[in-house]
Structures are given as C-alpha cells and as structure tokens.
Coordinates of C-alpha atoms in Angstrom, one line a residue:
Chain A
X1 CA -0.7 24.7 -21.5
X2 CA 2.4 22.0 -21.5
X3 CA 2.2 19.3 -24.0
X4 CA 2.3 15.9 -21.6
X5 CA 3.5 12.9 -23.6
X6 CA 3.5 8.9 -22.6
X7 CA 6.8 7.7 -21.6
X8 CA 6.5 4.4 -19.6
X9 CA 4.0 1.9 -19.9
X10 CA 3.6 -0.9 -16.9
X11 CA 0.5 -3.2 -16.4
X12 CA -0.8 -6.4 -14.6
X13 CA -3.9 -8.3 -16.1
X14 CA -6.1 -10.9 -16.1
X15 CA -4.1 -11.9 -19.5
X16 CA -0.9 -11.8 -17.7
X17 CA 2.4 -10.0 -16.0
X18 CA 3.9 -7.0 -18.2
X19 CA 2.4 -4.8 -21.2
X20 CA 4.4 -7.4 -24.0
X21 CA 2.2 -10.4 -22.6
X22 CA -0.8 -8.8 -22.0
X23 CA -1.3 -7.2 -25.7
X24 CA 0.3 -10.5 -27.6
X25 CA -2.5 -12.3 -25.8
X26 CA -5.2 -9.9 -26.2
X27 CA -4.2 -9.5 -30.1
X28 CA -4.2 -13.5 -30.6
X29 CA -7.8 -13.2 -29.4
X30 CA -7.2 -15.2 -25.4
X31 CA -9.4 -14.5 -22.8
X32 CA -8.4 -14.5 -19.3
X33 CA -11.5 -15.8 -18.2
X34 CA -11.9 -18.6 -16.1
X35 CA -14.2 -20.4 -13.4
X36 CA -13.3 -19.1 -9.6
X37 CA -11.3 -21.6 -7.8
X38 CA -9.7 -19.6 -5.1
X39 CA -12.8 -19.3 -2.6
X40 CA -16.7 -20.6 -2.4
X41 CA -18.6 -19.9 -5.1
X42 CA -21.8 -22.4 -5.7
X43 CA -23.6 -19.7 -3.7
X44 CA -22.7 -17.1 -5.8
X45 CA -25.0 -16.2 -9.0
X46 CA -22.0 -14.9 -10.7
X47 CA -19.1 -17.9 -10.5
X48 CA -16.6 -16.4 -13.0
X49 CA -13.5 -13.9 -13.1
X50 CA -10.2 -12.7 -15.3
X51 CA -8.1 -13.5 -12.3
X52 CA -4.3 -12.5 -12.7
X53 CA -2.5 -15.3 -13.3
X54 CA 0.1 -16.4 -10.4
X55 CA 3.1 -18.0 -10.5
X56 CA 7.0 -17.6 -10.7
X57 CA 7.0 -15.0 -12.9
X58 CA 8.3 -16.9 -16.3
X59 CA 5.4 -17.5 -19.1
X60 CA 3.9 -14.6 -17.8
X61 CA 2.9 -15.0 -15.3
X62 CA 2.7 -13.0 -12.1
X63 CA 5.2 -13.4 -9.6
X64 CA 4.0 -10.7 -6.4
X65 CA 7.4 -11.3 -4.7
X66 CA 8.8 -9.6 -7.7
X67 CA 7.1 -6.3 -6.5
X68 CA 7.1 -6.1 -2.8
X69 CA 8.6 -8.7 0.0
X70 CA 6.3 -11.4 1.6
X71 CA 6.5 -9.5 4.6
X72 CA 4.8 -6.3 3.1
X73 CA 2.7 -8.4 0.9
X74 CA 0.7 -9.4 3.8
X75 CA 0.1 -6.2 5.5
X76 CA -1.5 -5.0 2.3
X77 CA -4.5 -5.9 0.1
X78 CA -3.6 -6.9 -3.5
X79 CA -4.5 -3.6 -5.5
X80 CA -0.9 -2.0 -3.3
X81 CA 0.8 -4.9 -4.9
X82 CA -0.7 -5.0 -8.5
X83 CA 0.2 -0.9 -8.6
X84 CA 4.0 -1.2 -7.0
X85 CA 4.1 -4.5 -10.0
X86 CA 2.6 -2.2 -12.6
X87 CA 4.5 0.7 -11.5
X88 CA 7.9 -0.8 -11.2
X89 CA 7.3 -1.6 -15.3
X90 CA 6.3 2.0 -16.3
X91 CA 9.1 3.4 -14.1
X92 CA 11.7 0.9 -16.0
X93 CA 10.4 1.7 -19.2
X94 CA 10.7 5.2 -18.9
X95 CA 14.1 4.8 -17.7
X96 CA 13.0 8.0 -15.5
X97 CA 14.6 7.4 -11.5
X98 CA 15.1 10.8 -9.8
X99 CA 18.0 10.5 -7.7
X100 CA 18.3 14.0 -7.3
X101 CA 16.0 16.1 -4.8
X102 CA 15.0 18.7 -7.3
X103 CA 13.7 15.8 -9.9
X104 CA 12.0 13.9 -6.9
X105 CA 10.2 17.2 -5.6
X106 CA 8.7 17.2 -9.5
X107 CA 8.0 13.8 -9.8
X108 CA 4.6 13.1 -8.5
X109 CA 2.4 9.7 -8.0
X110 CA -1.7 9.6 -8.9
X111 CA -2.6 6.0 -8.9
X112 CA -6.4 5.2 -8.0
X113 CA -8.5 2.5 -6.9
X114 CA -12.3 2.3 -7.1
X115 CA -12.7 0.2 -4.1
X116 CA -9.7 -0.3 -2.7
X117 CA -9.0 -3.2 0.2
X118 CA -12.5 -4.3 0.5
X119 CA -11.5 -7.7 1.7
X120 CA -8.9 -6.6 4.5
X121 CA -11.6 -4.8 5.7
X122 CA -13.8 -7.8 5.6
X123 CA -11.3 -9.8 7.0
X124 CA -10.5 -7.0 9.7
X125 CA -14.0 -7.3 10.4
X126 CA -14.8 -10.8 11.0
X127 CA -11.5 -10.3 13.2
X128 CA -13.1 -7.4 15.6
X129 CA -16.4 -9.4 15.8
X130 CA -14.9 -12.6 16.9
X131 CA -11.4 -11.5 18.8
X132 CA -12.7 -8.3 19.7
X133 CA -10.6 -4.5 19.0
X134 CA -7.3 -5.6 20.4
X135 CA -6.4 -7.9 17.5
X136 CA -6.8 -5.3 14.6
X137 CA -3.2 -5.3 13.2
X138 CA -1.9 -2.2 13.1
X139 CA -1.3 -2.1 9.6
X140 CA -5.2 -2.7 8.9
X141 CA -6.0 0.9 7.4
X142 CA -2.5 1.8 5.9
X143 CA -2.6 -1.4 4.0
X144 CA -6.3 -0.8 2.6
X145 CA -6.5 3.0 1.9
X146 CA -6.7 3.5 -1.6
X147 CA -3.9 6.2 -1.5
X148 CA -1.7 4.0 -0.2
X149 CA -0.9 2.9 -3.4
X150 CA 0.2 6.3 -4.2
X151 CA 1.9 6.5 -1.4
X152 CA 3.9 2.7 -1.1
X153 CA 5.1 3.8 -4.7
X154 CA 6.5 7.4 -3.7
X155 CA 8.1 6.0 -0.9
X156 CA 9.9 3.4 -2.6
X157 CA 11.3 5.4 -5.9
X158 CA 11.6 8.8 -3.9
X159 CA 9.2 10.4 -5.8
X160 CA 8.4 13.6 -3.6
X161 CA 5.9 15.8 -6.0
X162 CA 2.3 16.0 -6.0
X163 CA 1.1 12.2 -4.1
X164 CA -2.4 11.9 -5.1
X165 CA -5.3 9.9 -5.7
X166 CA -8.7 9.2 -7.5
X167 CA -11.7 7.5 -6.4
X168 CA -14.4 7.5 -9.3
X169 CA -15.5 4.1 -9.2
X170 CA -15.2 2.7 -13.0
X171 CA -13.7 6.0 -14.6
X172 CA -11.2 6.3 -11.5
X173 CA -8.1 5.1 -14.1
X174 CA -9.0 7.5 -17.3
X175 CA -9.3 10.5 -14.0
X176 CA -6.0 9.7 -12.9
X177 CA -4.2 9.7 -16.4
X178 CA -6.3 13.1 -17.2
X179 CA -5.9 15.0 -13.9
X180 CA -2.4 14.0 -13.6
X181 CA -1.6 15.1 -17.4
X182 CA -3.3 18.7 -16.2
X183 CA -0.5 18.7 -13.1
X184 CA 2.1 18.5 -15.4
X185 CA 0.1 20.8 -18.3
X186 CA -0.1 23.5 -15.6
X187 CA 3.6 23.2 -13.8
X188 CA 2.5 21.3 -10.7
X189 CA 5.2 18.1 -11.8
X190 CA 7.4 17.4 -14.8
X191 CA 6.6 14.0 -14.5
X192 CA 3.7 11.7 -12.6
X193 CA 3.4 8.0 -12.2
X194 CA -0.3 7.5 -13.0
X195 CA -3.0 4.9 -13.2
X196 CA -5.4 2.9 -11.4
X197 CA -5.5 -0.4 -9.7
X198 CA -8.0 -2.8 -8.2
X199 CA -8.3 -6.4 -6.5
X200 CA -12.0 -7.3 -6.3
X201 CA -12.1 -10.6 -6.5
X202 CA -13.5 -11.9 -3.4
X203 CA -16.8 -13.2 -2.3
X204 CA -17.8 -10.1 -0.7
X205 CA -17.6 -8.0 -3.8
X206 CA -19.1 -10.6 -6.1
X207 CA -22.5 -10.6 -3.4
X208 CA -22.2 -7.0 -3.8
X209 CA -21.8 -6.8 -7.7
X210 CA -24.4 -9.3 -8.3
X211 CA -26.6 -7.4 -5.7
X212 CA -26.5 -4.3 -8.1
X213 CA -27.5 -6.8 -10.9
X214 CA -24.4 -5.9 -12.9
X215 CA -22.1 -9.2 -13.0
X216 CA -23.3 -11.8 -15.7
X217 CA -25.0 -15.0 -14.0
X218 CA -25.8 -16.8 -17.5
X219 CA -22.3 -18.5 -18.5
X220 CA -20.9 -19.8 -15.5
X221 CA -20.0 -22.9 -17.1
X222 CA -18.4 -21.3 -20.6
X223 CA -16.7 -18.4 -18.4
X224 CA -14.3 -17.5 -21.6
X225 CA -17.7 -16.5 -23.5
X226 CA -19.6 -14.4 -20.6
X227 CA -18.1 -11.1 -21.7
X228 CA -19.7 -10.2 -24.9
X229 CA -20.2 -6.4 -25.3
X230 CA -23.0 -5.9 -28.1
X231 CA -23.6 -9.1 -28.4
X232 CA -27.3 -9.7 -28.0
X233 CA -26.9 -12.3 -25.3
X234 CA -24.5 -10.5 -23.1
X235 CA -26.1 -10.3 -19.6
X236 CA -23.7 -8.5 -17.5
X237 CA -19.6 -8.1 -16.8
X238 CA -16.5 -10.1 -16.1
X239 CA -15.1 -9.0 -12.7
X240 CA -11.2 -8.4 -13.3
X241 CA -8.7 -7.5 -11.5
X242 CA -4.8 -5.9 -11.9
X243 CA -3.6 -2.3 -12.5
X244 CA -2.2 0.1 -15.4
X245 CA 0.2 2.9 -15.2
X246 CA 1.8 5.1 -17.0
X247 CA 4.6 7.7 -16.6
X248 CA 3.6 10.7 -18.1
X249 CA 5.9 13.6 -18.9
X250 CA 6.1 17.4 -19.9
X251 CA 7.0 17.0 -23.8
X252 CA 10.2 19.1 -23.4
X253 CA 11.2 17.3 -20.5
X254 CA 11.0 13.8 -22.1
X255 CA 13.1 15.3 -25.1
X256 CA 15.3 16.6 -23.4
X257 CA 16.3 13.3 -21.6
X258 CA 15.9 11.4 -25.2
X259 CA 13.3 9.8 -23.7
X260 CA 11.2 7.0 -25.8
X261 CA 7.9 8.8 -26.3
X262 CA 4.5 6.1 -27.2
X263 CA 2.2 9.4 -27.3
X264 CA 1.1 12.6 -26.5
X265 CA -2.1 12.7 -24.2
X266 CA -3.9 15.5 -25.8
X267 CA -7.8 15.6 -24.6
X268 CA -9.2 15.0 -21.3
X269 CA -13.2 15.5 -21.2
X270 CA -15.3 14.7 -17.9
X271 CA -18.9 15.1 -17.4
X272 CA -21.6 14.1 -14.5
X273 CA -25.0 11.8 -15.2
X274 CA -26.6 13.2 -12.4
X275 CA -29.1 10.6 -12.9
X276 CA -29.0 7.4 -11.2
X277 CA -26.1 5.6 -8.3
X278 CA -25.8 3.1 -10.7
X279 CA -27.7 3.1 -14.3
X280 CA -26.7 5.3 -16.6
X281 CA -28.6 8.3 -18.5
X282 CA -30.8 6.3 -20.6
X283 CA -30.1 9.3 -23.5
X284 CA -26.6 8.5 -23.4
X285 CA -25.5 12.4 -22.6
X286 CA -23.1 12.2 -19.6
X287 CA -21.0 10.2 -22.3
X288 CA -21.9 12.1 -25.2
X289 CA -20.7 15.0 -23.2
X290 CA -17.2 13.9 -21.9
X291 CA -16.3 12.6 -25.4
X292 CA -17.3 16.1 -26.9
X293 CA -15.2 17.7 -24.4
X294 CA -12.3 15.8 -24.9
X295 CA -12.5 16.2 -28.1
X296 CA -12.6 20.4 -28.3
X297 CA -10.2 20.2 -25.8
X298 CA -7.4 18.3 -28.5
X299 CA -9.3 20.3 -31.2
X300 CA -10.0 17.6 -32.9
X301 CA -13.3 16.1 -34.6
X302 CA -14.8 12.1 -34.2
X303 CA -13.9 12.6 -38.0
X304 CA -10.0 12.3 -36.7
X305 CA -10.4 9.6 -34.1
X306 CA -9.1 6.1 -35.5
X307 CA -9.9 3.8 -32.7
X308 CA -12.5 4.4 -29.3
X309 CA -11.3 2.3 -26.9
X310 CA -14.8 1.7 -25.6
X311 CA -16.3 1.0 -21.7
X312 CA -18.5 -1.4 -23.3
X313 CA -18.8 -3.5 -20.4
X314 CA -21.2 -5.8 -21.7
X315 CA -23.6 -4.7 -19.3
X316 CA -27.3 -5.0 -21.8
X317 CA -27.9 -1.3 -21.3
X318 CA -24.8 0.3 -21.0
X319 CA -23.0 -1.0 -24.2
X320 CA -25.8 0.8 -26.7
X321 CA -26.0 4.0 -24.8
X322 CA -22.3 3.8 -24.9
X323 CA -23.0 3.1 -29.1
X324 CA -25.1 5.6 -29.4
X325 CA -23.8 8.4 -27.8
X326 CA -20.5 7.8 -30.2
X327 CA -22.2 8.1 -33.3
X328 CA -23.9 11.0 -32.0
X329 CA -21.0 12.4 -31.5
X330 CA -19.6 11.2 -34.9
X331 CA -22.6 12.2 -37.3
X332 CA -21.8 11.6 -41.1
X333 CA -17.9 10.0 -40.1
X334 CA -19.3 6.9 -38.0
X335 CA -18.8 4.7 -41.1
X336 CA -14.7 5.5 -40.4
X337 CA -15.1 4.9 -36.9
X338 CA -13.5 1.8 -34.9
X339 CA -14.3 0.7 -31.6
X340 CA -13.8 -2.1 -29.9
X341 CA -14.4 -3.2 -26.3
X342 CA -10.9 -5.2 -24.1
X343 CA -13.2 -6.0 -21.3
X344 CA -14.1 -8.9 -23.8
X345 CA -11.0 -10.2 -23.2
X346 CA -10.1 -8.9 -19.5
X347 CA -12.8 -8.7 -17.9
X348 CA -13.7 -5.2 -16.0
X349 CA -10.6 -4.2 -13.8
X350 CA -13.2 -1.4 -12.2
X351 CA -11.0 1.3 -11.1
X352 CA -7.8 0.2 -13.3
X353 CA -9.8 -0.7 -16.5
X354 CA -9.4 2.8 -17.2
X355 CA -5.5 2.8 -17.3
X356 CA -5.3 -0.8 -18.7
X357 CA -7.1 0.5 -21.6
X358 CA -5.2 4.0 -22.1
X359 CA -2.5 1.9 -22.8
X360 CA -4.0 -0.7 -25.0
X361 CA -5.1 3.0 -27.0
X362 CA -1.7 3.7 -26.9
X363 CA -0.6 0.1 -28.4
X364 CA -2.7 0.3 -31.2
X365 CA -1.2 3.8 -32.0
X366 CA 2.2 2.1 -31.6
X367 CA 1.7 -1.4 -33.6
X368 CA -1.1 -0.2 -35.9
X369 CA -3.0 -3.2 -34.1
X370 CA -6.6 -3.1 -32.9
X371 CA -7.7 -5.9 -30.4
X372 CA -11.1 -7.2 -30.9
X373 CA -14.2 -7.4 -29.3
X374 CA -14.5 -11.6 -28.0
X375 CA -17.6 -13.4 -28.1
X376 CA -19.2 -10.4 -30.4
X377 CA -21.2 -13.3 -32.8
X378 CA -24.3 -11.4 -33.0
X379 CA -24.7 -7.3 -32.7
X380 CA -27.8 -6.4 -30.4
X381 CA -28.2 -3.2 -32.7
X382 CA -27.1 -2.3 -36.1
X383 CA -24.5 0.7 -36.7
X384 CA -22.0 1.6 -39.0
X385 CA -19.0 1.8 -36.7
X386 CA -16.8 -1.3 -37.1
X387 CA -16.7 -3.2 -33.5
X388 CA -14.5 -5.5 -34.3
X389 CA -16.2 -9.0 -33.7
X390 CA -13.8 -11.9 -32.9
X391 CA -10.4 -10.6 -34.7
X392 CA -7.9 -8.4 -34.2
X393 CA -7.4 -6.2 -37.2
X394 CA -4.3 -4.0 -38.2
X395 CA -5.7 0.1 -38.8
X396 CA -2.8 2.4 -38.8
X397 CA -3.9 4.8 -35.9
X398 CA -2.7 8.2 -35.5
X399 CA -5.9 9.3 -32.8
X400 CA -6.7 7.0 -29.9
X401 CA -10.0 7.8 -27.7
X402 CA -10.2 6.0 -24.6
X403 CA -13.7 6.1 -22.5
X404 CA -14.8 5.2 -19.1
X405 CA -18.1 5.1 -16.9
X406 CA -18.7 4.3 -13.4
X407 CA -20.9 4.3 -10.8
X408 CA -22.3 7.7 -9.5
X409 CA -22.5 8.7 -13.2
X410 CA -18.6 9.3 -13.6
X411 CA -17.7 9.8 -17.3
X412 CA -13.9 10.8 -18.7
X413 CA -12.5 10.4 -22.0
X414 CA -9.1 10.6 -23.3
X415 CA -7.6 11.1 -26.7
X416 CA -4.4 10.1 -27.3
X417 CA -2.3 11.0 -30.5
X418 CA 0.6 9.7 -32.0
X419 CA 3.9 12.2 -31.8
Chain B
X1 CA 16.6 -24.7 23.6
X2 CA 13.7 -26.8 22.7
X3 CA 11.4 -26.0 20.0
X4 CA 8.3 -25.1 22.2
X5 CA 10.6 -23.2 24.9
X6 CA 9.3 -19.8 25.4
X7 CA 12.7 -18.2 23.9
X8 CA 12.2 -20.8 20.3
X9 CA 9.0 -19.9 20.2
X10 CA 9.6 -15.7 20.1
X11 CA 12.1 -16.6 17.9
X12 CA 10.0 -17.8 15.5
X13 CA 7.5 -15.2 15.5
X14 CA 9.7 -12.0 14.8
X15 CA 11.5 -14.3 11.8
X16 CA 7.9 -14.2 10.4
X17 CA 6.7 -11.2 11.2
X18 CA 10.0 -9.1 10.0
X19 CA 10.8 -11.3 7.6
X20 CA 14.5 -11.6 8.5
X21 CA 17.4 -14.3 9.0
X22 CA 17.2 -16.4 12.0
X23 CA 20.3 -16.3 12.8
X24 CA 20.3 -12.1 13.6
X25 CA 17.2 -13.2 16.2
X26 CA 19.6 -13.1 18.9
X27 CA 18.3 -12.7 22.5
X28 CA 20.1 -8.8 22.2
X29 CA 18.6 -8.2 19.2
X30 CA 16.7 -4.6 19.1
X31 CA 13.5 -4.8 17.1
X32 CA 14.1 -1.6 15.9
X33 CA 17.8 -1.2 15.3
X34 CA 18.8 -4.6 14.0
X35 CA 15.9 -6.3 12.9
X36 CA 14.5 -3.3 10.7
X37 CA 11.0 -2.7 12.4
X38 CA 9.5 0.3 12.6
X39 CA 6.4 1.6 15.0
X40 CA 3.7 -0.2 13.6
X41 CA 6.1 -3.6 13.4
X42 CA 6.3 -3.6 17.0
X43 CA 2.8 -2.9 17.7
X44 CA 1.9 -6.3 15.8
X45 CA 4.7 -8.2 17.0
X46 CA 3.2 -7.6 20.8
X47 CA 0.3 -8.5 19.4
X48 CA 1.3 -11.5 17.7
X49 CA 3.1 -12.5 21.0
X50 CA -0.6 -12.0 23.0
X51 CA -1.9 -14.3 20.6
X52 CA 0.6 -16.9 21.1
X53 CA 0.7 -16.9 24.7
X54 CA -2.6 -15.7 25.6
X55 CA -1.9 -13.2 27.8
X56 CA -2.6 -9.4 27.5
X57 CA 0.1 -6.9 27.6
X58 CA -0.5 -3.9 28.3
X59 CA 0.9 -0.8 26.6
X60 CA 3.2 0.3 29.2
X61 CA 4.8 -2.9 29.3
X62 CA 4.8 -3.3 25.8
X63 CA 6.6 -0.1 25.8
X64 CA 9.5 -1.7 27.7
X65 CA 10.0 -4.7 25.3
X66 CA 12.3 -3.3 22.7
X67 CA 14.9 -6.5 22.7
X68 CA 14.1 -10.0 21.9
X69 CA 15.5 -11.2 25.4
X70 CA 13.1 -8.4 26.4
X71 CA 10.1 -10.4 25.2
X72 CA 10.9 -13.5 26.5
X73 CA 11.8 -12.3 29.8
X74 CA 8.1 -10.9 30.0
X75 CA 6.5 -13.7 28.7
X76 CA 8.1 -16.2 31.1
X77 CA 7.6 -14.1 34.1
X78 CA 3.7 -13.9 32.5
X79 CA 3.1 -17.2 31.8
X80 CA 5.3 -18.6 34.8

C-alpha cells in the first residue's frame, strides 16, 4: 500500500482557536473547564463543560465569523462551523488548494461527528410542536446532517474526491483519520481533509449524558478538577466540544510538492466489543484488540511506542480497562511506556476527541513534548506505565499511539511515526 | 417610506436573511440574481414573510414572488 503522511494540522478546542494555542495551553497544564453559563443548568446533575472560548479571535480565542458568514452560521449547528474553522487551518497549513480539476477530483473530505446537530433538531422540534410543519426552515436537515460538514467544506475549497463521513460515536475522529489514510493507501485520493467535530453542549445532551450515568456530577463547583482520568475520585467526563483535522497525503505526493510533513500515519487497528450499548468489555479485549492490530499493521511492537495518547475519559470503569488492556498488550516493555489522558485538560469532544488527539500525538512527535494528565493526584490502581500526573514532561518521541472508544463498543487505534 | 410600511418592513427581512447591503434591496431587486439566494433562501424568506405578516402563502404564489416589489405587492394586496 501508499505511505500516507500528515501535512496540515487545524483544530478548535475547549483551550482555544488554532493548534499553537491549544498545545501551549495544554503543555502549561490549563484546563478549559469551566461552570456552564450559556443556558439553565441548576436542574442538571452535571453543571460543567470545556466550552470553546468565543470572542474576536485575538488571545485565542474563537472568532466563528472567521469561518463562515453570520448568515450561514445560523442555518447550521455549531459542529459545521467548528469543522469549516478547523478545516480552514489544516488546509492553510498544508498550503495544499487545488485549483485545478484533476487535483480537486483527488482531493477528498472525511470529517465526522458523533452526534451531529442535536440541538437544531431540538429546536426544530419545539418549532413543529408549537408553530406546527410550515415553520421548519428549509435549511433544518442540511444544516444538522453530520455529512454536511463534509460537504460545506468540499464545497467551499473545491475539493471534488471521495466526500465522506463517519459516525462511530467516541471513536468517530480516530475512524476518519484511519479510513481516510486507507483512501489514499489504496489510490482512491492523493489527499483528504480528515477529522471529526462535535457541538454537544446543550441541555438536551447533558440530560442525555447524565441519563447514561457517564458525565461527572461530583465537582460542579471546582469544574477545572472534575476530569481526572486514574485518579481514584474521578466520577465521570467533561463534555467538550470543537473539532480536529488534518490533511493527510500520499508520501510521494507531499514530496513532490515540498510539502512540510509532521508524520507518517502508519497503523490503523479497529475492533468491535459486542458487549454492551454503552459499557465496555469488562476484560478490556475490544481495546486490547484494535491496539494489537494497529500495531501489526505498522509492524511495530508496544516495545516501539513512546507515547499512547489514551481515551481515558475518566469514566471509573473505562480508564483501568483502558490501563489494562495496554500493558497487556505491552508485557515485559510497560515500564518504557507513557501515556497520558488530554481529556484532563479538554474535556471529551465525543466524535472530534479522536482527531484533537491525533494531532496532540503528532505534537509530541514534533516538540518532544508530552501533555499531562490534570487532576491525576492519586492513581486508582498501581502500574508501571508513567501517566503523567500534573506535568508536562519532554520524551523525545519517534512512535505516537492514539486510542479511542465509544458507544456501541467502537474501538480504533492509530500509530503515528515520525518521518 | 415609514419604518413599519409594508415595503420597510420586507426590506428589513431579506437584509437579514441574505445577509447583504441595504442599499441593493431595491424594489427590482431579484432574490435570486442580485441578492445571491438560492432555492432553499427563498423558501425561508416566504416563510419569514408569513411570520411577519401572518398570513399564509401558498406555494403557487410563493412561486410568483421572485422580486422584492414582488413581495410587497403580495403582502399589501394580503393584508389590505
């Protein structure tokens, strides 16, 4: 197969606008937690978010208008507008804009959402129950399909290859890098814009979350120390929102061009719980399983892997299956293992988390910088892989393994290696 | 024109809803080929219009409105 390399990097977070703001911050340790002020939440058992930061755009923060006109804005929900902000950065940064037809018809879009516009459709819904069918804008299911995102960003930069895109709940942005890097492996595109994006924030999703017992409840007055993964007192996750993509390209292709390359994305590995719709496989094997493939498929060993980029949502089950299954998979090399959980510091950005933390993998391949795990004061378990409480620590890295898990019992790795 | 004649308040619904200059909302205007609207736009903007004057337009006669001046004329012979 084509080797597929990482050319452009683009992302919007709960830490701020851009990839240079985002990993400053998430190096010097911030969180982008914070109390929810933008709706009604003393009913809520969960009262806390990593809400993207809005403003002008300067001190990073995030200016929508930048991305897409008022007038679209609000025929779409926010995960479009997060994507076309996080795309337009990847697509700069690659310096990769097809003008002509036969580089558009090979450049192809794969940006996913877990949810997508769950609160257009509540909106469009409290709309048809009190104004009845004739007031459902027109623009209602364009602006909340989750391939819209896909779409809104061919449509603006031309891009005319394969338009595609994933729905696999938690793992949807780690699917989308890996199925999009096989596209290109097997000839399909040269280059894709790939990713995942997600705006959950709202009162509907938060019931919902809480519902499934997943978001914590127990820190809604120190909201900056609610995501803990491994801690012992971590009680559920951070709801995020934002996007990550990335503009991946066929390895001759991006030479040719003398195009910057981060990193070459060289093992994909999926696998299936088929367990439960939301817990997953108490043994740990549907993630054992997608690391191990990933894994033979860059023909590598955990031995060679020099930071996980874990789920570790801070969920109190999933975090040690997610533990465990690792140093199954490492055996004797777990001592030389490093893995540390973003989410601390981000929060879960459900269907993006997945591409937010490819790149962060990437980053720390590119800086020889690891961010930390927050709020990790006391480990639930004992193990000899260094989680790495509190601090950001500098570990050249040559291998980058990135996981995700969602819903359904979705599992995909990636492994990412410098070139 | 007063601010709450039929005409002002048209007027101020497509500079909204199409997020253009004022001044191009001319009563000759075509939705379409000046203002920049496409299908959908024009969909909404009846709508939008329904909402504002409470009346119901039908889609054959929405089909006819393709000019600002075309809107107002139906709204003040609907509303008259």
């Amino acid at each position: 197969m084509r080797r597929v390399v990482i050319t452009g990097l683009g992302m919007v977070t709960p830490l701020g606008s851009g990839v240079s703001t985002t990993w400053t911050r998430l190096l010097a340790g911030e969180s982008g937690a914070a109390r929810i002020a933008e709706f009604e939440v003393s009913d809520l058992p969960c009262q806390i978010a990593c809400r993207v930061p809005r403003g002008d755009g300067t001190n990073g923060t995030f200016n929508p208008d930048l991305a897409m006109e008022p007038k679209e804005q609000r025929k779409v929900d926010d995960f479009i507008v997060y994507a076309m902000a996080a795309a337009d950065e990847a697509i700069a940064d690659s310096g990769w804009k097809p003008e002509d037809y036969e580089d558009q018809i090979r450049t192809g879009v794969m940006i996913g959402s877990g949810i997508g516009g769950i609160e257009g459709i509540v909106d469009a819904g409290i709309t048809l129950h009190e104004k009845g069918p004739r007031r459902i804008s027109p623009f209602f299911i364009p602006g909340r399909l989750i391939n819209l995102a896909s779409g809104q960003i061919s449509i603006k930069y031309g891009l005319k290859g394969p338009n595609h895109a994933v729905v696999t709940a938690c793992s949807t942005g780690s699917h989308a890098i890996g199925d999009a890097s096989r596209l290109i492996a097997l000839g399909d595109a040269e280059v894709m814009v790939a990713g995942g994006t997600e705006s959950p924030v709202s009162r509907i999703s938060m019931a919902g979350f809480a519902a499934c017992r997943a978001l914590s409840t127990g820190f809604n007055d120190e909201p900056t120390r609610a995501s803990r993964p491994y801690d012992k007192d971590r009680d559920g996750f951070v709801m995020g929102e934002g996007a990550g993509v990335v503009v991946l390209e066929e390895y001759e292709h991006a030479v040719a061009r003398g195009a910057k390359i981060y990193a070459e994305v060289i093992g994909y590995g999926l696998s299936g719980d088929a367990f439960h719709i939301t817990a997953p496989s108490p043994d740990g094997d549907g993630a054992y399983r997608c690391m191990t493939a990933a894994l033979k498929r860059a023909g590598l060993t955990a031995a060679d892997v020099d930071y996980v980029n874990a789920h570790g949502t801070s969920t109190p089950m999933g975090d040690e299956l997610e533990l465990r299954a690792l140093e199954r998979v490492a055996g004797d090399s777990a001592a030389s293992l490093t893995m540390s959980s973003t989410k601390s510091a981000i929060g879960h950005l459900l269907g993006a988390a997945g591409a937010v933390e490819a790149i962060f993998s990437v980053l720390a391949i590119r800086d020889g910088m690891i961010p930390p795990t927050l709020n990790l004061e006391n480990p639930s378990v004992e193990t000899a892989i260094d989680l790495v409480p509190l601090k950001a620590k500098s570990k050249t890295v040559d291998v980058a393994l990135s996981n995700s898990f969602g819903f359904g019992g979705t599992n995909a790795s990636l492994v990412f290696r410098r070139v | 024109m007063s601010e709450n004649s039929i005409e002002a308040r048209v007027k101020k619904i497509v500079v909204e809803h199409l997020g253009v200059e004022e001044d191009k909302v001319t009563k000759d205007a075509s939705f379409i080929d000046d203002l920049g609207a496409d299908s959908l736009d024009t969909v909404e903007l009846v709508m939008a219009f329904e909402e504002e004057f409470g009346v119901e337009i039908p889609d054959d006669a929405a089909e006819t409105i393709l000019t600002v001046g075309d809107a107002v004329r139906f709204l003040e012979k609907s509303t008259a």
